[in-house]
Structures are given as structure tokens and as C-alpha cells.
Amino acid sequence: MKLLLCSLLAAGLLAAPGVCFAQKNATINKVHASYTVQGQVTDETGQPLPGTTVLVKGTSVGTSTDHEGRYQLRVPGSSKTLVFSAIGFVSKEIKLTTQRLLNVQLKASAAQLSEVVVTGSAPVMHREVTGSVATVTGAPINGQKQKRRATALQGRAAGVAISPSGGYMMPRPEPGAGETYASLAENGFHNATKDPLSTFSIDVDAASYSNVRRFLQQGQLPPPDAVRTEELINYFQYDYPAPAPTSSEPFRVLTELAECPWNPEHQLVQVALQGRRVATEKLPPANMVFLVDVSGSMMGEDRLGLVQQSLRLLTKELRPQDKVALVVYAGAAGLVLPPTPGSRRADILAAIDQLQAGGSTAGGAGLRLAYQVARQNFDKEGNNRVILCTDGDFNVGEQSDAAMEHLITQERETGVFLTVLGVGQGNYQDKKMELLADKGNGNYAYLDNLDEARRVLVRQFGGTLFTIAKDVKLQVEFNPARVREYRLVGYENRLLAAEDFNNDRKDAGELGAGHTVTALYEVVPVGARSTVDPLKYQSVPAPKGSASAELLTVKLRYKEPQGSKSQLLEQALTGAPRPLTEASENLRFAAAVAQFGMLLRQSDYRGSATWESTARLAEGARRFDPDGYRAELVRLVKLAEGLRPAPAEVGAR
């Protein structure tokens, strides 16, 4: 009897956990059932807010709005709150209910806080900053528990918010403070008789535009040297005709002549390249090394957090034939993930998710290891590339620009290309990032939000990561019978000597699949008022062939991605200038972007350009706007106008 009772009890005890386990599984399944929430985020006027971050509170699950302010997010069943945040606006928390369509309106921030420097004891007042406030958290000040009792009034007086745990929160540095930009001396006019050749390397980088956008959305005008006009122009897509299917060249050269919008006495020449588009499935295999800065300066959701989200997006674009390795660097460099095929997506994502920031920054060691891994897995028929993700704040190893340039120059000879993805603010080293990309046969983008990462790594996957031509140089020869003077708009740090054009050892820019390149020249025609007084002793007879119809000739040299000998193309521009109203939408929009850049830089050559005329010119050239970025430019022009009084109707020449 006792034996039977023990058996029954044992059976009961063993059965009970099974019942509980089944109930627990049912509960877990119920809690973790996910669903989709979607909607649109706008400001108080109803204008969409692209790049708004949408996060499930307390998690890393999130997304960002597209160019129309729309989002779609798969949220876990246990989620209770969504957090909407955008630079320059007050963050908003929305409790989740059964509602699946959630439209949100954000209010512009009018916060004004005191920036502080925490020295280990009492905070020291520094200066007033205005606009939206991003916070960083730290350990309790002095480690004293009594700090937890600080009142809200005390926190405001010190410029520091005290969290319930006693930690401190303080505003991010003022935008641009501590950031470095290469000094730019704006291109001036050249006499076509004495200096008929203009030579430069192409530039498909677009980092300057997204960086300028970051400043404007934070309520500040960018430093003039942060504005590289050619990068603003080349940020946008243009509706150029593709190369003919039977053409052996990887791109088409296009030219156009019209009246200059900011100086009616002058003319505007557009020189453009349209790269051949290649379907993703037809792109060569990729051998990529993610090189991620995980030093202490990369701590934060707008830095390492944004890098991780960006690399997740890129990982989802990988094909089975692609391979990815992951190298990190802080105090030292290390291989986190050996070369892994794109079919093992879960392994790649798991390695990305493990990354944490902390330590000093040995950038040189990281670059060496990344190039070594890329070389060891070099694919002669494929695309071999290092993708560097950093704020550029290298403080260990090769610190000088010259040392980093030497390292990159050596490594580019191996046939491995470089893509630089910049993040962060306050200590952002734009000068160094641009240098690395320029010297490494690469391209450079600044990620100010997740939508920009999606543009660079998803929508422009082929153009960003697959090269169709390298060392692309342009040389324009002006006909002095028609051109008195000319000026290249932008490209100040891409200028080459005339003799560099035929020198195949001279490095130049690369062109990606489907990419476009646009350059503008402001031309003073013969007969127009010169920018300098007539010379008394240097009268030059009119060149023979004054009636020539040719305004200029464009010469172009490029190499195949793994080639060493350049090929030459040549094309002349003829005919009279069109009235601006009859010019192509491509030229009119590029001219509007150029005016935007000149106004931001307070250029001496801005002529009659105003914020209002710039917005109007851009607004009238928005028919081709597949991703909505032209509409965004109009909003940024109006935003910039509100940050600085409009310049005089006619600027100094």
C-alpha cells in the first residue's frame, strides 16, 4: 500500500511540472506573438518628417521613416510603448493598443539648456545652447547617494538632469564643436586664353549633404568648410540617359549649355556622367570586410548603435556568393567573424549584435588587419572592399593625416577598394574620413540617420559597393573664341594639374554601377563684362576660328576596376545657350543645389542668388524625384533661410 501511494505521489509530482511547462509555453507564445504597426510622422504643419527614429521602448527593435515620413515596424506582442524621436523635435511616447495604424505629429523643440562640463565634482557652467537635446548618461556624480535627492530645480540650475539612480544626463556638445573639416579656398575665374585647361578628378561622395542636413535639422548653419558644393550636387539622382547597350564604355558623357541663374550675363555648362546600371543579381561576387570602430568615442545609439543597424540592413542584401568578414578595433584590432558566405546570414547578424564600445582607438592597426583579411580572400573576378565604420577619431597608432595617407596609398595597390561610413557628432573627423576615402580608391558617406543608411547600402547597393571604372579624370578645354573666363563650381579638393590627366600613376575617383557625376562651370562669354579690368599692355588678338561653334571639349580618362592603363574619351559642346526656362530639369535642379551651397558658404560668387529664388528653382525641377530627396532639399532651403537673414540681392563679386 505504501509502495502504491509513493508511486501515485511520484506520478503526480512528475506530472505537475509538465502541466506548468505546457501552460508556460502557451503564455510565452502568446506574449511573443508579433504584429505590424505602421503610419506617418509629420510636424505641426503636416509636413512629413523623414529619418524619424521609431523604437520599441526598452529594446533595440526599431526603424526610421522614409522620405514621406512613413514607417512600418514589426513589434513583439509584449511591447507596450513606441518612442518617436527626430532631431529638432520633442520625442513622443505612444502606448500601444489594438490599433495598427498609428499617425504621429511631433512638436518642434524650443528647449534651451546650459551645456556643462563635468569635472568629477560640481558641474561647471560652459555656455548656452539651444535646440533639441540628446543626452548621454554617466555614473552618479561623486558616487554619492545623496545626489539622488537633487531636485528638478537644482538639475535645471546646473544644466544637468539627475536620473532616479543618481546618474547625470547632459546635453550633447553644440553641433560642430570639436569637429574637423579641411579648409577650402573657393574656385575663382580663369582666363580662357592664358589658362584654357581645367582638370579634376570625379567625386561621387555625398557625405557633405547629409552632414549639412544634420546641422540644419539641429537648428544651426553648418561651418562653411563643411559645405562641399559638388557633394551636395552629386547627392541627388538625375534623369540622364544610360549608355547604349552596344557601347563598350561603362558610362555616357553628357553636356548642356544654358543661362546662368545667379548671373544672367554669364552662362552655365553642365558636364555629366551616367554609369551603366547593373542588376543586383548580375553584380560580381563581393568579398567584403566590415571594419568597425568600437572605441569609447563610438558609444551611443547615433554611433555604434547606428552602425549596427546599418550593417544589418546591408547583411540582408547579401547573396549566397558574397562573403563577409568582421574586424573591430579599439585599443587593439581583432577578427570577430572570419569570411562567411551571405547564405549564413544569422551568423553575420549575431556577430554584429555582439559589438560593444569602449577603449582607445588604434585605427591604423584595424585598417592593416582588415586589408590583410581582404587580401587573403581576394576574388579576381569579384568586388573586394573594406567598409570602414567610424567617427574618424583615431588616437592610437597612425594619428597624422600623412601617416594614414601613406598606409592607405600602399594598400590600394592590392586592388581592394574602400568605403567609409561616418557617424556621430561633436568629435566627428570629416577631414580624416574624406582623406581615407580619397586615397583608398573609395567613397565616403555620412550616416545622420537610419534612412540615410538605407539609401547608401540598400537603394544604392550597386553604386556604393561595386566599381565599374576607377581613376576617372576630366579635362575641359575652353575655346577662347567663345569663352572669356570660366569657373568650376566646387571640386576644390579634387583639382589636378594639367599634366596629371595623361599620367596613369595619378590617382583619381571611382564610379559605381548606376552612379551619376555632375559638374557645373560658370562661363563668362566673349563680349560680356570681364571680372577684371582690361589690361593695357597685354592685348591679345582674337584666336583664329573665332566663329567656331565649339564652346569647349571634354576629355575623359578612366581605367577598368582591375586595370592599369587608362582609356580616353572625347566630346565637344556646340551651340548657343538655352534660356534657363528651356534648360533640362537636370541642369535646373543642379543649378539650384549649387546656389544652395554658395548661399551656405556665403560665396563671393553667389551673384543674385537668394534663398527664395533657390527654393523656387528647385521646386520647379522636381518632376523626377523617385525617393523624395528633391522635396527635402526645398524644405532645407527654407529651413536655412530662417536661420540666417537672406543675403543682399546682389552679392560681391
XYZ file of C-alpha atoms in Angstrom:
653
model
C 0.000 0.000 0.000
C 2.801 2.352 0.941
C 4.551 1.479 -2.317
C 1.396 2.265 -4.349
C 0.923 5.609 -2.556
C 4.532 6.579 -3.228
C 4.085 5.687 -6.893
C 0.954 7.831 -7.169
C 2.631 10.760 -5.443
C 5.649 10.453 -7.703
C 3.427 10.371 -10.757
C 1.610 13.472 -9.521
C 4.805 15.302 -8.768
C 6.208 14.440 -12.154
C 3.007 15.375 -13.960
C 2.680 18.773 -12.298
C 5.751 20.325 -13.856
C 4.656 19.054 -17.253
C 1.334 20.874 -16.882
C 3.065 24.037 -15.707
C 5.576 23.797 -18.569
C 2.780 23.498 -21.120
C 0.972 26.455 -19.591
C 4.208 28.432 -19.575
C 4.818 27.651 -23.261
C 1.317 28.826 -24.109
C 1.944 32.053 -22.215
C 5.308 32.600 -23.932
C 3.796 32.024 -27.363
C 1.044 34.481 -26.558
C 3.435 37.108 -25.219
C 5.868 36.826 -28.134
C 3.300 36.868 -30.936
C 4.353 39.853 -33.055
C 2.312 42.234 -35.197
C 2.905 45.174 -37.543
C 2.353 48.840 -36.718
C 2.562 51.428 -39.476
C 1.781 55.080 -40.085
C 3.218 58.501 -40.882
C 5.167 61.015 -38.774
C 4.671 64.733 -39.501
C 5.432 68.076 -37.914
C 2.797 70.508 -36.626
C 2.212 71.886 -40.134
C 1.574 68.446 -41.587
C 4.955 68.209 -43.369
C 6.387 64.649 -43.317
C 9.469 64.034 -41.168
C 11.893 61.663 -42.927
C 14.561 59.963 -40.819
C 12.478 59.914 -37.619
C 13.557 57.072 -35.335
C 10.770 54.736 -34.195
C 11.782 52.425 -31.342
C 10.027 49.897 -29.142
C 10.713 51.351 -25.693
C 13.337 49.489 -23.725
C 14.570 47.476 -26.739
C 16.725 47.858 -29.834
C 13.804 46.976 -32.101
C 13.153 49.929 -34.363
C 13.132 51.559 -37.771
C 13.177 55.029 -39.321
C 10.694 56.872 -41.501
C 11.178 57.139 -45.251
C 11.221 60.323 -47.345
C 7.428 60.657 -46.920
C 7.634 60.240 -43.153
C 6.114 56.749 -43.349
C 7.209 53.754 -41.303
C 6.348 50.085 -40.814
C 7.555 48.163 -37.785
C 7.112 44.563 -36.661
C 6.782 44.733 -32.861
C 6.827 41.890 -30.303
C 3.493 41.063 -28.676
C 4.850 42.082 -25.286
C 5.587 45.639 -26.460
C 3.722 48.391 -24.657
C 5.152 51.689 -25.943
C 6.670 53.179 -29.099
C 9.087 56.125 -28.894
C 9.251 58.599 -31.797
C 12.274 60.920 -31.928
C 13.686 63.299 -34.525
C 16.451 65.879 -34.298
C 14.948 69.291 -33.571
C 11.664 67.870 -32.250
C 10.324 66.791 -28.873
C 10.315 62.999 -28.542
C 6.923 61.390 -28.101
C 5.870 58.127 -26.453
C 2.724 56.383 -27.679
C 1.164 53.486 -25.788
C 0.312 50.542 -27.998
C -3.254 49.283 -28.132
C -5.070 47.182 -30.690
C -4.612 49.997 -33.192
C -2.319 49.024 -36.082
C -2.340 52.372 -37.938
C -0.536 54.990 -35.871
C -0.005 58.503 -37.287
C 2.103 60.747 -35.068
C 2.708 64.500 -35.011
C 5.906 65.837 -33.396
C 6.292 69.288 -31.913
C 9.350 71.412 -32.697
C 11.675 71.673 -29.706
C 12.178 75.073 -28.129
C 14.381 73.770 -25.335
C 17.195 75.934 -24.015
C 19.617 74.274 -21.639
C 23.005 75.080 -20.213
C 25.838 72.958 -21.521
C 28.093 71.761 -18.715
C 31.492 70.228 -18.273
C 31.510 67.533 -15.585
C 34.848 67.629 -13.810
C 34.303 64.957 -11.167
C 32.777 67.314 -8.599
C 30.321 70.122 -9.225
C 29.307 70.806 -12.823
C 30.938 73.863 -14.379
C 28.769 76.189 -16.439
C 30.037 76.459 -20.012
C 27.671 78.199 -22.441
C 24.075 78.385 -23.624
C 22.910 76.069 -26.388
C 19.516 75.944 -27.997
C 17.533 73.350 -29.890
C 16.742 69.727 -29.285
C 18.700 67.910 -26.618
C 20.228 64.463 -26.901
C 21.549 63.118 -23.613
C 24.425 60.946 -22.539
C 24.380 59.148 -19.246
C 27.116 58.518 -16.759
C 27.852 57.214 -13.304
C 26.454 59.061 -10.249
C 28.294 62.318 -9.674
C 30.882 61.762 -6.911
C 29.228 58.353 -6.364
C 27.195 59.946 -3.569
C 23.731 58.577 -2.902
C 22.502 61.935 -1.675
C 22.746 63.220 -5.241
C 19.671 61.114 -5.987
C 17.678 63.607 -3.967
C 18.611 66.519 -6.225
C 15.527 68.459 -7.131
C 14.446 69.251 -10.656
C 15.186 72.919 -9.920
C 18.765 72.101 -8.944
C 19.183 70.000 -12.052
C 17.980 72.831 -14.264
C 20.171 75.360 -12.494
C 23.239 73.211 -13.117
C 22.274 72.302 -16.653
C 22.242 68.642 -15.625
C 19.277 66.315 -15.225
C 19.700 63.865 -12.352
C 18.232 60.427 -13.004
C 16.471 58.459 -10.214
C 19.581 56.266 -9.896
C 21.773 59.301 -9.295
C 23.326 59.296 -12.750
C 23.737 62.508 -14.696
C 22.440 63.412 -18.119
C 23.817 66.339 -20.069
C 23.286 67.863 -23.499
C 25.421 66.757 -26.392
C 28.076 69.286 -27.473
C 26.965 72.090 -29.741
C 26.834 70.846 -33.353
C 30.217 71.263 -34.996
C 32.150 71.791 -31.758
C 35.296 69.646 -31.812
C 34.760 68.577 -35.434
C 37.434 68.978 -38.119
C 36.937 69.979 -41.763
C 39.529 70.558 -44.470
C 39.898 74.224 -45.361
C 38.503 75.060 -48.808
C 39.509 78.069 -50.915
C 36.653 78.530 -53.383
C 37.477 78.261 -57.075
C 37.773 81.597 -58.868
C 37.617 82.606 -62.537
C 40.334 81.633 -65.020
C 41.192 83.405 -68.260
C 40.430 81.011 -71.138
C 43.235 82.410 -73.299
C 46.001 82.066 -70.712
C 44.630 79.020 -68.894
C 42.337 77.073 -71.232
C 42.520 73.711 -69.407
C 40.521 72.704 -66.323
C 41.448 69.280 -64.906
C 39.915 67.450 -61.958
C 39.057 64.050 -60.514
C 35.421 62.998 -60.320
C 33.750 62.881 -56.888
C 30.725 60.707 -56.164
C 30.882 61.168 -52.391
C 27.780 62.659 -50.812
C 28.829 62.934 -47.156
C 28.697 66.727 -47.137
C 24.970 66.861 -47.958
C 23.810 64.550 -45.158
C 26.153 66.336 -42.740
C 24.724 69.725 -43.793
C 21.236 68.274 -43.294
C 22.209 67.221 -39.760
C 23.288 70.781 -38.893
C 20.156 72.378 -40.336
C 17.816 69.921 -38.625
C 19.560 70.728 -35.353
C 18.831 74.424 -35.878
C 22.305 75.582 -36.914
C 24.019 76.593 -40.129
C 26.997 74.351 -40.990
C 30.579 75.629 -40.899
C 31.453 76.913 -44.408
C 34.193 74.302 -44.846
C 31.665 71.526 -44.157
C 29.867 72.565 -47.361
C 31.411 70.894 -50.407
C 29.174 72.047 -53.229
C 29.993 69.185 -55.610
C 28.942 66.660 -52.934
C 25.654 68.487 -52.467
C 25.045 68.330 -56.216
C 26.034 64.662 -56.521
C 23.866 63.535 -53.601
C 20.834 63.532 -55.902
C 19.731 61.236 -58.697
C 19.477 62.755 -62.172
C 17.460 61.525 -65.115
C 20.384 61.094 -67.516
C 20.140 58.607 -70.401
C 22.053 55.371 -69.822
C 24.916 54.221 -72.070
C 23.767 52.441 -75.197
C 23.546 48.650 -74.702
C 26.084 48.167 -77.504
C 28.532 50.724 -76.076
C 31.865 49.432 -74.817
C 32.216 52.335 -72.383
C 30.834 51.852 -68.838
C 29.211 55.307 -68.833
C 27.806 58.045 -71.049
C 29.163 61.630 -71.192
C 26.568 64.415 -71.449
C 26.928 68.188 -71.823
C 24.486 71.105 -71.810
C 24.663 74.918 -72.023
C 22.152 77.397 -70.576
C 21.847 80.831 -68.998
C 23.316 81.137 -65.508
C 20.529 81.662 -62.921
C 22.601 83.690 -60.428
C 24.229 85.918 -63.067
C 22.204 86.476 -66.281
C 25.256 87.861 -68.113
C 27.012 84.530 -67.670
C 26.357 81.010 -68.959
C 26.196 77.669 -67.149
C 27.773 74.497 -68.540
C 26.781 71.092 -67.210
C 29.143 68.129 -67.712
C 27.675 64.825 -66.544
C 28.417 61.096 -66.481
C 25.835 58.331 -66.209
C 27.255 54.978 -65.117
C 25.933 51.743 -66.545
C 23.255 50.204 -64.348
C 23.802 46.573 -63.383
C 21.052 44.394 -61.881
C 21.954 43.141 -58.391
C 21.800 39.506 -59.441
C 24.345 40.219 -62.208
C 26.849 42.032 -59.992
C 30.127 40.133 -59.401
C 30.621 38.295 -56.079
C 31.567 40.532 -53.155
C 34.458 39.935 -50.777
C 33.741 42.478 -48.041
C 35.350 43.182 -44.680
C 33.325 45.217 -42.182
C 35.871 47.251 -40.193
C 34.098 48.702 -37.144
C 35.477 51.245 -34.686
C 34.366 50.092 -31.205
C 36.404 52.611 -29.208
C 34.913 54.660 -26.393
C 34.085 57.594 -28.672
C 31.693 55.315 -30.593
C 29.420 54.756 -27.609
C 25.812 55.781 -28.280
C 22.836 54.975 -30.483
C 23.857 57.595 -33.073
C 27.289 55.967 -33.372
C 27.881 52.250 -32.802
C 24.125 51.670 -32.496
C 23.538 53.258 -35.911
C 26.471 51.321 -37.401
C 24.973 48.039 -36.189
C 21.569 48.893 -37.637
C 23.222 49.913 -40.924
C 25.247 46.707 -41.233
C 22.115 44.676 -40.508
C 20.457 46.368 -43.476
C 23.456 45.599 -45.690
C 23.603 41.983 -44.496
C 20.026 41.431 -45.664
C 21.112 42.437 -49.192
C 23.861 39.823 -49.385
C 23.657 36.959 -51.862
C 24.946 33.404 -51.264
C 28.026 34.091 -53.426
C 29.022 37.117 -51.318
C 31.399 36.770 -48.363
C 31.695 38.990 -45.297
C 34.256 39.210 -42.503
C 34.069 41.446 -39.419
C 37.107 43.193 -37.918
C 36.925 45.544 -34.921
C 39.435 47.921 -33.405
C 39.707 49.838 -30.154
C 42.920 49.566 -28.092
C 43.817 46.710 -30.447
C 42.385 45.114 -33.569
C 40.722 41.703 -33.776
C 38.862 39.387 -36.153
C 35.338 38.879 -34.808
C 33.963 36.950 -37.791
C 36.062 35.099 -40.400
C 34.929 35.326 -44.049
C 31.364 33.983 -44.051
C 29.070 33.403 -47.062
C 25.925 35.505 -47.393
C 23.824 32.336 -47.035
C 24.838 32.223 -43.337
C 23.041 35.462 -42.573
C 22.220 34.515 -38.967
C 25.926 34.115 -38.120
C 26.761 37.518 -39.605
C 23.912 39.240 -37.757
C 24.889 37.555 -34.468
C 28.457 38.871 -34.814
C 27.170 42.400 -35.494
C 24.862 42.247 -32.457
C 27.785 41.370 -30.148
C 29.650 44.628 -30.733
C 30.209 46.940 -27.756
C 32.117 50.224 -27.497
C 34.996 51.015 -25.138
C 38.730 51.824 -25.186
C 41.136 53.960 -27.197
C 41.297 53.979 -30.986
C 44.017 52.106 -32.893
C 42.750 52.948 -36.367
C 45.945 52.007 -38.202
C 46.041 48.504 -36.709
C 42.411 47.943 -37.661
C 42.972 49.034 -41.262
C 46.004 46.764 -41.623
C 44.118 43.727 -40.346
C 41.053 44.457 -42.496
C 43.147 44.767 -45.665
C 45.029 41.596 -44.732
C 41.762 39.638 -44.401
C 40.515 41.074 -47.717
C 43.753 40.132 -49.484
C 43.711 36.583 -48.126
C 40.257 36.075 -49.625
C 40.805 38.125 -52.781
C 38.447 37.288 -55.644
C 39.979 38.171 -59.022
C 36.550 38.186 -60.667
C 34.764 39.889 -57.791
C 34.447 43.121 -55.815
C 36.973 43.310 -52.989
C 36.225 46.022 -50.448
C 36.805 47.168 -46.862
C 33.846 49.015 -45.297
C 35.126 51.267 -42.513
C 32.561 52.475 -39.944
C 33.873 55.183 -37.590
C 33.678 58.746 -36.307
C 37.283 59.175 -37.510
C 38.610 59.877 -34.014
C 41.856 57.892 -34.251
C 44.032 58.484 -31.189
C 46.401 55.473 -31.134
C 48.937 54.469 -33.793
C 48.954 56.462 -37.042
C 47.423 59.721 -35.908
C 48.691 62.166 -38.515
C 46.934 62.584 -41.835
C 50.244 61.935 -43.615
C 50.772 58.571 -41.875
C 47.212 57.431 -42.568
C 47.518 58.562 -46.186
C 50.724 56.550 -46.613
C 49.077 53.421 -45.191
C 46.007 53.721 -47.426
C 48.063 54.546 -50.525
C 50.075 51.360 -50.054
C 47.013 49.177 -49.513
C 45.031 50.448 -52.514
C 47.621 48.893 -54.829
C 46.338 45.456 -53.788
C 43.068 46.016 -55.683
C 40.972 46.292 -52.518
C 38.599 49.282 -52.561
C 37.459 51.289 -49.524
C 34.046 52.558 -48.424
C 33.976 54.911 -45.426
C 30.760 55.291 -43.417
C 30.952 58.170 -40.943
C 28.749 58.546 -37.865
C 28.464 60.713 -34.767
C 28.874 64.360 -33.914
C 30.848 66.574 -31.544
C 34.182 64.864 -32.274
C 33.462 63.976 -35.897
C 36.620 63.991 -38.025
C 35.322 64.724 -41.522
C 38.734 65.808 -42.776
C 40.301 62.458 -41.956
C 37.359 60.417 -43.285
C 37.446 62.182 -46.638
C 41.199 61.687 -46.864
C 40.891 57.938 -46.265
C 38.229 57.512 -48.939
C 40.056 59.687 -51.500
C 43.379 57.903 -51.099
C 41.883 54.411 -50.814
C 40.127 54.239 -54.195
C 36.884 54.608 -52.318
C 33.742 56.515 -51.498
C 32.513 58.274 -48.382
C 29.062 58.717 -46.857
C 27.914 60.318 -43.607
C 25.041 58.500 -41.889
C 22.936 61.020 -39.986
C 20.054 58.571 -39.554
C 18.930 55.064 -40.491
C 17.140 56.251 -43.626
C 20.455 57.544 -44.974
C 21.991 54.126 -44.272
C 19.142 52.549 -46.222
C 19.765 54.939 -49.137
C 23.503 54.217 -49.258
C 23.552 50.492 -48.537
C 20.212 49.247 -49.878
C 18.760 51.542 -52.533
C 22.242 52.323 -53.943
C 23.752 48.917 -53.150
C 25.447 48.540 -56.543
C 26.664 52.132 -56.846
C 28.139 52.251 -53.349
C 29.845 48.870 -53.305
C 30.558 47.859 -56.924
C 33.032 49.822 -59.056
C 32.660 49.968 -62.853
C 35.506 52.450 -63.515
C 38.383 53.815 -61.443
C 40.816 56.742 -61.687
C 38.233 58.749 -63.639
C 39.576 62.184 -64.625
C 38.017 65.024 -66.583
C 39.847 67.689 -68.566
C 37.869 70.512 -70.169
C 39.473 72.706 -72.816
C 37.715 76.056 -73.353
C 37.651 77.797 -76.713
C 38.803 81.433 -76.150
C 36.897 82.437 -79.284
C 33.703 81.927 -77.288
C 34.796 81.896 -73.640
C 36.481 84.843 -71.924
C 36.601 83.276 -68.436
C 35.333 80.178 -66.629
C 34.940 78.913 -63.087
C 34.449 75.317 -61.858
C 31.748 75.187 -59.181
C 33.063 73.040 -56.329
C 35.644 70.222 -56.614
C 38.207 72.403 -54.809
C 39.924 69.394 -53.234
C 39.766 67.347 -56.464
C 41.742 69.669 -58.745
C 44.600 68.176 -60.765
C 47.488 69.680 -62.711
C 47.030 69.626 -66.483
C 49.855 67.103 -66.851
C 48.183 64.729 -64.352
C 45.482 63.955 -66.893
C 47.766 61.746 -69.032
C 49.665 60.314 -66.048
C 48.224 56.861 -65.318
C 50.067 56.771 -61.989
C 47.987 59.696 -60.714
C 45.092 58.535 -58.547
C 41.541 59.811 -59.163
C 37.930 58.976 -58.286
C 35.912 55.818 -58.883
C 32.463 55.407 -60.411
C 29.980 52.830 -59.118
C 27.307 50.933 -61.011
C 24.417 53.259 -61.866
C 26.109 56.290 -60.287
C 25.957 59.751 -61.820
C 28.535 62.549 -61.688
C 27.621 66.190 -62.330
C 29.947 69.186 -62.691
C 28.986 72.805 -63.391
C 31.052 75.580 -64.940
C 30.111 79.257 -64.746
C 31.250 80.790 -68.041
C 31.822 84.438 -68.969
C 31.241 84.570 -72.741
C 33.299 86.715 -75.097
C 31.690 90.161 -75.247
C 30.422 90.067 -71.660
C 31.884 92.281 -68.944
C 35.121 90.736 -67.665
C 35.662 90.003 -63.978
C 38.910 92.059 -64.164
C 39.705 95.376 -65.855
C 41.112 95.246 -69.406
C 44.911 95.017 -69.481
C 46.752 97.966 -71.030
C 49.835 96.150 -72.353
C 48.533 92.612 -72.825
C 46.009 92.901 -75.630
C 45.699 89.529 -77.310
C 44.441 89.210 -80.897
C 41.328 87.118 -81.358
C 42.232 83.477 -81.980
C 41.782 82.053 -85.435
C 38.464 80.338 -85.892
C 36.565 82.875 -83.817
C 33.341 81.838 -85.453
C 33.811 78.273 -84.279
C 30.633 76.693 -82.942
C 32.545 74.721 -80.305
C 32.392 76.189 -76.803
C 34.596 73.544 -75.217
C 35.853 69.976 -75.495
C 35.508 67.443 -72.679
C 38.212 64.782 -72.442
C 37.891 61.897 -70.018
C 40.239 59.125 -68.878
C 39.294 56.026 -66.888
C 40.558 52.539 -66.065
C 38.789 49.222 -65.703
C 38.302 48.267 -61.995
C 41.379 45.991 -62.035
C 43.138 47.681 -64.969
C 46.337 49.746 -65.035
C 46.117 51.510 -68.426
C 43.610 54.319 -68.966
C 41.257 54.768 -71.892
C 40.426 58.142 -73.465
C 37.037 59.597 -74.440
C 36.460 62.986 -76.063
C 33.334 65.068 -76.734
C 32.747 68.674 -77.871
C 29.946 71.041 -76.778
C 28.487 73.237 -79.504
C 25.551 75.586 -79.980
C 24.063 78.599 -78.229
C 22.944 78.681 -74.588
C 19.292 77.908 -73.893
C 17.157 80.227 -71.774
C 17.041 78.838 -68.249
C 13.323 78.093 -68.561
C 14.063 75.843 -71.561
C 17.014 74.047 -69.974
C 16.648 70.432 -68.864
C 15.291 69.649 -65.418
C 18.657 68.045 -64.644
C 20.543 71.314 -65.208
C 17.958 73.466 -63.428
C 17.965 71.290 -60.318
C 21.766 71.017 -60.228
C 21.916 74.828 -60.509
C 19.519 75.166 -57.566
C 21.720 72.882 -55.439
C 24.798 74.885 -56.456
C 23.059 78.096 -55.345
C 22.172 76.413 -52.040
C 25.834 75.559 -51.487
C 27.025 79.059 -52.378
C 24.498 80.659 -50.020
C 25.535 78.350 -47.176
C 29.181 79.244 -47.793
C 28.324 82.949 -48.263
C 30.247 82.704 -51.516
C 31.635 85.812 -53.188
C 30.297 84.358 -56.441
C 26.659 83.902 -55.412
C 25.592 86.872 -57.546
C 21.843 87.481 -57.375
C 21.060 84.139 -55.680
C 18.675 84.288 -52.706
C 17.088 81.615 -50.545
C 13.736 82.370 -52.139
C 14.997 82.095 -55.730
C 16.853 78.889 -54.854
C 13.747 77.260 -53.385
C 11.708 78.373 -56.398
C 14.268 76.986 -58.868
C 14.422 73.637 -57.051
C 10.641 73.452 -56.700
C 10.293 73.850 -60.460
C 12.644 70.925 -61.144
C 11.027 68.181 -59.062
C 9.261 66.100 -61.710
C 11.964 63.419 -61.419
C 12.100 62.717 -57.682
C 11.839 58.933 -57.150
C 12.854 58.989 -53.467
C 11.593 62.429 -52.416
C 15.016 63.958 -51.758
C 14.416 66.921 -54.071
C 11.356 67.811 -51.990
C 13.547 67.517 -48.904
C 16.032 69.984 -50.406
C 13.283 72.594 -50.794
C 12.447 72.173 -47.095
C 16.127 72.505 -46.122
C 16.494 75.701 -48.181
C 13.538 77.213 -46.335
C 14.945 75.989 -43.027
C 18.319 77.596 -43.766
C 16.605 80.851 -44.725
C 15.100 81.020 -41.250
C 18.490 80.529 -39.616
C 20.203 83.442 -41.331
C 18.865 86.636 -42.933
C 18.782 86.466 -46.714
C 21.905 87.955 -48.333
C 21.762 91.129 -50.370
C 20.066 90.696 -53.713
C 23.446 91.060 -55.411
C 26.499 89.677 -53.607
C 30.037 90.926 -54.006
C 31.903 89.516 -56.965
